[in-house]
PDB file of C-alpha atoms in Angstrom:
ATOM      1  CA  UNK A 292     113.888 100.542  82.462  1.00 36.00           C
ATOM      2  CA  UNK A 293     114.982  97.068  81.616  1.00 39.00           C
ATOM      3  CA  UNK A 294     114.459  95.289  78.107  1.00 41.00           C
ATOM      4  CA  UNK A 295     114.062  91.257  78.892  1.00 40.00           C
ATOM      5  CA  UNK A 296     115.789  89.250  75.754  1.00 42.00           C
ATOM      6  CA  UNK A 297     113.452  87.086  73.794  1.00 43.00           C
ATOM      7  CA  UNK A 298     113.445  84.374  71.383  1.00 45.00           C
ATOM      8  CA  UNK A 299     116.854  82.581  71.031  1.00 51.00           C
ATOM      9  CA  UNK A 300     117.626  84.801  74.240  1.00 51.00           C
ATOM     10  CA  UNK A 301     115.215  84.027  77.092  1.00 54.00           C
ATOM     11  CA  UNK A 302     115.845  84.945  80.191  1.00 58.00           C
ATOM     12  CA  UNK A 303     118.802  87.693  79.349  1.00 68.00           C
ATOM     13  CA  UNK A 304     118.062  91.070  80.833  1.00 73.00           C
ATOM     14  CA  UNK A 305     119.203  94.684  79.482  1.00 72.00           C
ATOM     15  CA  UNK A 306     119.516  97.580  81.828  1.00 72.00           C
ATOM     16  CA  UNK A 307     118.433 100.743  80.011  1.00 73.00           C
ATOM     17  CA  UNK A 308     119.136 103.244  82.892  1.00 73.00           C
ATOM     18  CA  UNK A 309     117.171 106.610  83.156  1.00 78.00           C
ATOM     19  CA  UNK A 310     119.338 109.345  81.673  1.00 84.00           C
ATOM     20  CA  UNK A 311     120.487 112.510  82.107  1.00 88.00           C
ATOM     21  CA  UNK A 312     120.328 115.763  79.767  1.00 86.00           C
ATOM     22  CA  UNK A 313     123.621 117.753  80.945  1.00 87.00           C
ATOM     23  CA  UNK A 314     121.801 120.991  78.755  1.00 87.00           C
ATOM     24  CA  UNK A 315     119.141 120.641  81.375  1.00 91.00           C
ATOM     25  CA  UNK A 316     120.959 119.759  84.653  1.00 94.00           C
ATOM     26  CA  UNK A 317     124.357 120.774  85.502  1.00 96.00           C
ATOM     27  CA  UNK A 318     126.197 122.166  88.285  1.00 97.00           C
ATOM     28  CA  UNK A 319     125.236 126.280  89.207  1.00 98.00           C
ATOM     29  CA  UNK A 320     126.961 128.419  92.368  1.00 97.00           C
ATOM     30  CA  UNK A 321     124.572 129.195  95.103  1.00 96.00           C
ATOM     31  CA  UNK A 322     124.907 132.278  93.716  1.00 95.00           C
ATOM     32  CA  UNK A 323     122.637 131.863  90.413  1.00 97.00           C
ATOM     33  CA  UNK A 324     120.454 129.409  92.738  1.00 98.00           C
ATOM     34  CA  UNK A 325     116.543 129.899  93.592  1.00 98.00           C
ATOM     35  CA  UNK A 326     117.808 131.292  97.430  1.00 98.00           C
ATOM     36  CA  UNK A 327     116.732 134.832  96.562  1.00 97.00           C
ATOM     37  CA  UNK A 328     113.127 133.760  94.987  1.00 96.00           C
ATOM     38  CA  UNK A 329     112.117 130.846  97.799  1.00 97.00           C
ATOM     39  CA  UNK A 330     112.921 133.330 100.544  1.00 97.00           C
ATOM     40  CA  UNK A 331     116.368 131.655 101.770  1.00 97.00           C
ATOM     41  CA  UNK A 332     119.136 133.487 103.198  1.00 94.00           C
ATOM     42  CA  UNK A 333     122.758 132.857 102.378  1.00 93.00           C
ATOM     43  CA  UNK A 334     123.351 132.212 105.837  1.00 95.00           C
ATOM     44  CA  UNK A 335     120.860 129.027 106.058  1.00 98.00           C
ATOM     45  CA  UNK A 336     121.771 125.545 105.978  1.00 98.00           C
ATOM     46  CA  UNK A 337     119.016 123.712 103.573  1.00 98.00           C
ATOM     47  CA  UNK A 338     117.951 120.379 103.560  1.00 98.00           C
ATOM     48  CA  UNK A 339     116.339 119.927 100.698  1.00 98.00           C
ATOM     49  CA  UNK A 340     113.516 117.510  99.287  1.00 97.00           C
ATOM     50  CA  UNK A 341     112.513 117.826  95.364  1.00 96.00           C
ATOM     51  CA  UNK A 342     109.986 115.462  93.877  1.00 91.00           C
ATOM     52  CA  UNK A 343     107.056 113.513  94.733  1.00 89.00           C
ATOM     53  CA  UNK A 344     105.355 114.294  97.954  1.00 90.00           C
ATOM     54  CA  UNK A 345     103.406 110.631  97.970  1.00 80.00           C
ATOM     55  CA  UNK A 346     102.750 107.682 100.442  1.00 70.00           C
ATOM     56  CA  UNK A 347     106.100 105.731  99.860  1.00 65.00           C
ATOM     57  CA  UNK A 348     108.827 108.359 100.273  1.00 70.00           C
ATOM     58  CA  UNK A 349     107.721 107.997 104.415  1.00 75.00           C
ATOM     59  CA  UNK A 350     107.971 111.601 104.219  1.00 88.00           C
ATOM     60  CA  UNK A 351     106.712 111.902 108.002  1.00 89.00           C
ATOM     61  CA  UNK A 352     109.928 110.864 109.295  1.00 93.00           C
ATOM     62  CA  UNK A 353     111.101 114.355 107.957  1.00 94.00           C
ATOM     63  CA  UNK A 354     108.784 116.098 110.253  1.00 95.00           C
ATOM     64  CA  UNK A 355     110.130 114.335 113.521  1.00 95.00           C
ATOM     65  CA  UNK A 356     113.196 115.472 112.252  1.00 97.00           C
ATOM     66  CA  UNK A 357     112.748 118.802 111.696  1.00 97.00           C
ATOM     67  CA  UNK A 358     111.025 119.394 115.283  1.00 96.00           C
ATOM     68  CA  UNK A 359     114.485 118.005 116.423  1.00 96.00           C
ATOM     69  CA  UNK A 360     116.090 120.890 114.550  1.00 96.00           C
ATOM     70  CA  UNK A 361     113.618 123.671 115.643  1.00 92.00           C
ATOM     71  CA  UNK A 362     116.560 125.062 117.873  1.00 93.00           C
ATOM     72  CA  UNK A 363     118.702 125.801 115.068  1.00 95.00           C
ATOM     73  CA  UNK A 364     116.987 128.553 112.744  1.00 93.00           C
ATOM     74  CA  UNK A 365     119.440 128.515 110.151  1.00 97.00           C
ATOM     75  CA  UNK A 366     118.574 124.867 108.926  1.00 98.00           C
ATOM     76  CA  UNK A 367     115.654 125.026 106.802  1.00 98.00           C
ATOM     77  CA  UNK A 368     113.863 121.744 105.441  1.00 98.00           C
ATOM     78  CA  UNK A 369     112.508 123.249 101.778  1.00 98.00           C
ATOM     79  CA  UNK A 370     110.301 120.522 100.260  1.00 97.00           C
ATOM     80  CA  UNK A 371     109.173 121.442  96.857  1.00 97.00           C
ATOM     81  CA  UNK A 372     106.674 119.173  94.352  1.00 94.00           C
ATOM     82  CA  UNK A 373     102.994 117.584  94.865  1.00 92.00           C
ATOM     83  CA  UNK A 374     101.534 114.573  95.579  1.00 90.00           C
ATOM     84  CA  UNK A 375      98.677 112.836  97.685  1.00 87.00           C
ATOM     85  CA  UNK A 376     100.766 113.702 100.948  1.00 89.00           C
ATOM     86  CA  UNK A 377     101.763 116.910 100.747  1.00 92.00           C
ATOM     87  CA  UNK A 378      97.614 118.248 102.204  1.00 93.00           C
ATOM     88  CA  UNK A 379      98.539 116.377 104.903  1.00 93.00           C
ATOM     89  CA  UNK A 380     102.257 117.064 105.791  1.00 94.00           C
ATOM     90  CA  UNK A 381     100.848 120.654 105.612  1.00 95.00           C
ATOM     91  CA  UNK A 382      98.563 120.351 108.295  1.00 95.00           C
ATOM     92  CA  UNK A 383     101.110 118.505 110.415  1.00 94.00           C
ATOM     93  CA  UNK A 384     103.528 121.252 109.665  1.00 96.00           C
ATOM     94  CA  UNK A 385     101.129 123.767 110.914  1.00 95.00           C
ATOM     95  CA  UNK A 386     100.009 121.345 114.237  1.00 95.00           C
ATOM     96  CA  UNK A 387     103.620 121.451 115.211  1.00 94.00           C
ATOM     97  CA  UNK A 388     103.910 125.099 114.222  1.00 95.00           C
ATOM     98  CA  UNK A 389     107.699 123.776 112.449  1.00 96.00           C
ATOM     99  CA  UNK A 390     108.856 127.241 111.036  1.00 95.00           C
ATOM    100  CA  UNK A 391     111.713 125.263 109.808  1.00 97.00           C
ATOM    101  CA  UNK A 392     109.604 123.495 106.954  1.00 97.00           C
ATOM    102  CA  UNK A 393     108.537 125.349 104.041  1.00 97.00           C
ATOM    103  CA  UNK A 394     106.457 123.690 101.147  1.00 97.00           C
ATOM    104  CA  UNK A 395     107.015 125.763  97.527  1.00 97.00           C
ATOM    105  CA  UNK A 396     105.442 123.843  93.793  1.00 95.00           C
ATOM    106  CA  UNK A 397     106.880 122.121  91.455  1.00 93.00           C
ATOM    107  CA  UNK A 398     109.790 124.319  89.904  1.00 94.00           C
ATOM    108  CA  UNK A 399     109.881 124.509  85.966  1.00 94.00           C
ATOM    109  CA  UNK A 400     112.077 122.331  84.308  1.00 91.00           C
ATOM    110  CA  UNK A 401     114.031 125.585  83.154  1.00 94.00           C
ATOM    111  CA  UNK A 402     114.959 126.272  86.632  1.00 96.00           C
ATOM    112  CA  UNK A 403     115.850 122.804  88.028  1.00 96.00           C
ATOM    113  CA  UNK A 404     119.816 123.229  88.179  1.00 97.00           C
ATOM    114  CA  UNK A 405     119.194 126.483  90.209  1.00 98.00           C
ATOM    115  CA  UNK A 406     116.583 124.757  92.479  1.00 98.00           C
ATOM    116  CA  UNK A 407     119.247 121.910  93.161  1.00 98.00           C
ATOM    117  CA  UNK A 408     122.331 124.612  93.523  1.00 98.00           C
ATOM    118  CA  UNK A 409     119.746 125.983  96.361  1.00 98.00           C
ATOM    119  CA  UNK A 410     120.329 122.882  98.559  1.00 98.00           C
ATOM    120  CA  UNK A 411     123.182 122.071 101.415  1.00 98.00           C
ATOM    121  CA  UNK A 412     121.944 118.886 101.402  1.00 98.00           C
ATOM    122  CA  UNK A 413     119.709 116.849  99.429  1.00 98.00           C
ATOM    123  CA  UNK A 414     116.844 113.853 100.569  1.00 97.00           C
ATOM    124  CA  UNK A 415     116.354 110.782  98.657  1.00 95.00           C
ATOM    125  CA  UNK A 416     113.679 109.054 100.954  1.00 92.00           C
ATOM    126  CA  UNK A 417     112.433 105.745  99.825  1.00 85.00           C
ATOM    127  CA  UNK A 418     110.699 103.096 102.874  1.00 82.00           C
ATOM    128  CA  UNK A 419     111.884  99.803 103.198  1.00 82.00           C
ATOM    129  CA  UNK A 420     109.416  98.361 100.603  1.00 75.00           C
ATOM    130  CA  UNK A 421     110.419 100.482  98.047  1.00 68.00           C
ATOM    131  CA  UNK A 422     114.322 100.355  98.750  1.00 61.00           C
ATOM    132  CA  UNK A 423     115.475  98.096  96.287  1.00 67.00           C
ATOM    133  CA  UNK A 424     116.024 100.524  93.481  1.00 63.00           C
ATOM    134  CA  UNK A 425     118.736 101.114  91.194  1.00 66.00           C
ATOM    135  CA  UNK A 426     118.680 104.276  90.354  1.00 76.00           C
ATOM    136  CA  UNK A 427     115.243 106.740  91.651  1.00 85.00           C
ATOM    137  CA  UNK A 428     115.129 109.400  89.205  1.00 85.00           C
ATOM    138  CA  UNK A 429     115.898 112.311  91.635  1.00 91.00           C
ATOM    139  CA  UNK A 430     119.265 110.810  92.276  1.00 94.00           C
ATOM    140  CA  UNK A 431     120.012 111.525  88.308  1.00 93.00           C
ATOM    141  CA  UNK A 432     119.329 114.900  88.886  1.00 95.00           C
ATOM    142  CA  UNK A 433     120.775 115.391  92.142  1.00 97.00           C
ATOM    143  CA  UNK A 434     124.446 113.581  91.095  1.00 97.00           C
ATOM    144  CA  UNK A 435     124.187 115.652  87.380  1.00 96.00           C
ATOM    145  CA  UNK A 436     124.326 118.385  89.552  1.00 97.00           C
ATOM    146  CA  UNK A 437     126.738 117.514  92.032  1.00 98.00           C
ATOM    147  CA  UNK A 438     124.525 117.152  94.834  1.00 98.00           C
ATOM    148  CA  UNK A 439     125.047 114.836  97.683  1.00 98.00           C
ATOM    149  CA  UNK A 440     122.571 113.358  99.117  1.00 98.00           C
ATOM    150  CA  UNK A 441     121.137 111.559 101.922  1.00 98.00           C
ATOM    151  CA  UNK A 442     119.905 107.893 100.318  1.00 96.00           C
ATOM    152  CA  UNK A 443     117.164 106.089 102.787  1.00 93.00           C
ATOM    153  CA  UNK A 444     118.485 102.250 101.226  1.00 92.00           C
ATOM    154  CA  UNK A 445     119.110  98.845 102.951  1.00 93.00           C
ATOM    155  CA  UNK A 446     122.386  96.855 103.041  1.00 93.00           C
ATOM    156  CA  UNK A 447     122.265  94.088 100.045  1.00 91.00           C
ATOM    157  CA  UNK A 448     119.898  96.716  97.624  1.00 91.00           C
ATOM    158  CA  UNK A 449     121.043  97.670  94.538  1.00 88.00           C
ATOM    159  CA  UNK A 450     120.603 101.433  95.387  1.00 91.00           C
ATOM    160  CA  UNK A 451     122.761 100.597  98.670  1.00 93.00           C
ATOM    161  CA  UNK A 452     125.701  99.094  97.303  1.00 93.00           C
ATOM    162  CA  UNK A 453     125.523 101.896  94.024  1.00 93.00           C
ATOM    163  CA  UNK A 454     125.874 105.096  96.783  1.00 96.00           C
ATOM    164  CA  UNK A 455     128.199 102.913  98.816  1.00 97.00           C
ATOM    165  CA  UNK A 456     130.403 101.737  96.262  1.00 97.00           C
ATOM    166  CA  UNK A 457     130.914 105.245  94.573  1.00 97.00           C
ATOM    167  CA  UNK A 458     130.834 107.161  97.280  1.00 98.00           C
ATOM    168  CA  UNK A 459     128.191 109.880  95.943  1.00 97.00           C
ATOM    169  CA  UNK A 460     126.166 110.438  99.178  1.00 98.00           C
ATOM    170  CA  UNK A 461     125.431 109.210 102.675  1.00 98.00           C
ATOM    171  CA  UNK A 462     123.293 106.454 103.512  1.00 97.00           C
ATOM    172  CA  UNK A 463     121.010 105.735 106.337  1.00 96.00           C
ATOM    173  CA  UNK A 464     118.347 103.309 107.485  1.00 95.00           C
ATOM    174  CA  UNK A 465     114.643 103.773 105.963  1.00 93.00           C
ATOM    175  CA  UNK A 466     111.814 104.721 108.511  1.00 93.00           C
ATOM    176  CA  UNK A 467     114.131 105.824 110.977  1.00 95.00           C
ATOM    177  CA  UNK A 468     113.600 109.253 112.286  1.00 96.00           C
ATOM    178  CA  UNK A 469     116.741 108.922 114.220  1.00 97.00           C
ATOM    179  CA  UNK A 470     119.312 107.474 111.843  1.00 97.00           C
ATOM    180  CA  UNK A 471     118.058 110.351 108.852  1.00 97.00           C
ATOM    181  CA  UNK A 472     118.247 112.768 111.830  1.00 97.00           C
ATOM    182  CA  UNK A 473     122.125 110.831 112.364  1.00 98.00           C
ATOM    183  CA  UNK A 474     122.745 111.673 108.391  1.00 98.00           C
ATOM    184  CA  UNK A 475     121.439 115.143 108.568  1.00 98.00           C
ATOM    185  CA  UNK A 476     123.986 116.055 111.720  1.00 97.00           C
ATOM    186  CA  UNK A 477     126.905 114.104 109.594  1.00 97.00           C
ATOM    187  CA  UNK A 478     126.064 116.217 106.390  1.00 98.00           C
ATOM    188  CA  UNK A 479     125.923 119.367 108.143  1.00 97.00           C
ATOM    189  CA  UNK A 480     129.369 119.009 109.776  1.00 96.00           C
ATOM    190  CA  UNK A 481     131.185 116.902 107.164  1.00 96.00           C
ATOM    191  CA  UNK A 482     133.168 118.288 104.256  1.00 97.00           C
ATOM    192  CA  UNK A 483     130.799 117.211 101.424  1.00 98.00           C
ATOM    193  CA  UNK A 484     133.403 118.232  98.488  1.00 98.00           C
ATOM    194  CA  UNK A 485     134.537 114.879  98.109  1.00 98.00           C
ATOM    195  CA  UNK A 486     130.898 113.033  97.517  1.00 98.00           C
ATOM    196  CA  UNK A 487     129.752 116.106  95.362  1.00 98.00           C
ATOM    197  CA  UNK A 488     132.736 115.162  93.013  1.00 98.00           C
ATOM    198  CA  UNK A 489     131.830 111.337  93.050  1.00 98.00           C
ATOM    199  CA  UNK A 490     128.505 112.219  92.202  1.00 98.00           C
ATOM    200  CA  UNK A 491     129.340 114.472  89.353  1.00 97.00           C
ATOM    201  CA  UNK A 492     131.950 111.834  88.354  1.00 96.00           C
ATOM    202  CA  UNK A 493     129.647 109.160  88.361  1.00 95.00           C
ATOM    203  CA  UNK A 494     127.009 110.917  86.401  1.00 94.00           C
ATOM    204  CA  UNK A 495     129.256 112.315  83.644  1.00 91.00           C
ATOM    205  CA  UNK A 496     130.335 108.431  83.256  1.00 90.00           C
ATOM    206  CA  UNK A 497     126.879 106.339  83.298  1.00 90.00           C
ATOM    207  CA  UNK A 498     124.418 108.406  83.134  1.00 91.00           C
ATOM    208  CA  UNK A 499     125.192 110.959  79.734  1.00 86.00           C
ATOM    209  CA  UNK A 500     122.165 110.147  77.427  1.00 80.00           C
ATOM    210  CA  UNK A 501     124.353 110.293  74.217  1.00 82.00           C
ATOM    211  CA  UNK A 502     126.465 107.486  76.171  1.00 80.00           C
ATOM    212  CA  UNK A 503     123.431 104.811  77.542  1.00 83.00           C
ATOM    213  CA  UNK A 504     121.828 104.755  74.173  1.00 85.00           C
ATOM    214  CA  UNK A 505     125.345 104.214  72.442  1.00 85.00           C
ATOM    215  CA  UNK A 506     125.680 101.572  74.540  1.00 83.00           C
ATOM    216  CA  UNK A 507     122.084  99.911  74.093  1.00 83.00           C
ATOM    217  CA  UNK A 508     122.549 100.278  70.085  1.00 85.00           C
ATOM    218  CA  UNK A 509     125.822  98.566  70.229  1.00 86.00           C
ATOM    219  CA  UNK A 510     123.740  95.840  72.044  1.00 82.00           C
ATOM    220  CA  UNK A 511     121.178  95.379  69.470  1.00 84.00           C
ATOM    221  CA  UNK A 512     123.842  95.437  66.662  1.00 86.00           C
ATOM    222  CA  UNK A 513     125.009  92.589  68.363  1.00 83.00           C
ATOM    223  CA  UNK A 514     121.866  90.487  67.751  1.00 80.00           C
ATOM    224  CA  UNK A 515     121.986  91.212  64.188  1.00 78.00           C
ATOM    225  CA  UNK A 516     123.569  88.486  62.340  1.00 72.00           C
ATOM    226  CA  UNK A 517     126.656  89.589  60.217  1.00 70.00           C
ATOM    227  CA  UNK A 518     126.173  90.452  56.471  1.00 65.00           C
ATOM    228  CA  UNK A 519     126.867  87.605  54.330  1.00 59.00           C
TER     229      UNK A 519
END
């Protein structure tokens, strides 16, 4: 959210980032993850896509993918949430018989950290039109967790240089089937200790609640004229 200055101030803008509660997400084991309950075995390799399942996350791209994985049972593409896409990522699913793609609700918020612990690998799909973002909310959760993820960005976006920059998860090209397929392949045989600890780093330094609103009262305190 940003707050635009007014008055003797135009033209000044405020970044009011979206926040994290660390009560709410944190970092679990796989072992007190939602494996067990979704139907995952410890031996699989999930890729793993939380949120909304709309129109400008390109979510089809995941589909080509996961047909190029079919060979390898143990990854498993879990995509979990609603939206005006998911009827008809179903029904693609179930065209291209994909038994690597399973669809499961929206998870309460009580067991979000466990549903993030579940993943290998997490998705942050945006398309090019939507790529200039600072911060999409799953990302929060996904670095308060100490995720890494796969960010869908382009080179000169905010979102871009922010996962470059801090190293807290790969990046590849939006719309591309092959270059998130490229990403997926690097994940899966990378050690992904180091980005998990940037991520965690990153979000215990910018994105604590108690922290960003500290920070934005200091700012308006700052517009207050000094006591006489």
């Amino acid at each position: 959210m940003e707050t635009t200055g007014q008055g003797d101030c135009p033209g000044e803008v405020w970044l009011l980032p979206n926040w994290v509660d660390p009560e709410r997400i944190y970092p679990l084991p796989v072992s007190a993850s939602l494996r067990p309950e979704l139907g995952l075995k410890p031996t699989n390799r999930v890729i793993l896509y939380a949120g909304n399942l709309g129109e400008k996350q390109g979510l089809e791209i995941l589909l080509e993918v996961a047909e190029r994985f079919h060979s390898r049972p143990e990854v498993v593409f879990v995509l979990v949430g609603a939206g005006g896409g998911r009827e008809k990522l179903e029904a693609k699913v179930q065209a291209a018989e994909l038994t690597n793609v399973r669809f499961f609700p929206l998870q309460p918020n009580e067991k979000l950290a466990a549903l993030l612990a579940s993943a290998d690998v997490h998705l942050v799909l945006q398309k090019k039109s939507a790529s200039d973002l600072v911060m999409p909310s799953k990302l929060t959760g996904i670095m308060a967790a100490g995720g890494c993820a796969i960010v869908t960005a382009l080179p000169g976006t905010s979102l871009y240089e922010l996962v470059e920059r801090y190293q807290t998860g790969i990046l590849a090209e939006p719309e591309s089937a092959e270059a998130l397929w490229a990403g997926i392949n690097r994940a899966l045989t990378s050690d992904l200790a180091p980005y998990r600890a940037n991520a965690l780093a990153y979000a215990k330094r910018y994105l604590q609640k108690e922290a960003i609103l500290t920070t934005f009262e200091q700012q308006l305190l700052a517009l207050t004229p000094p006591a006489v």
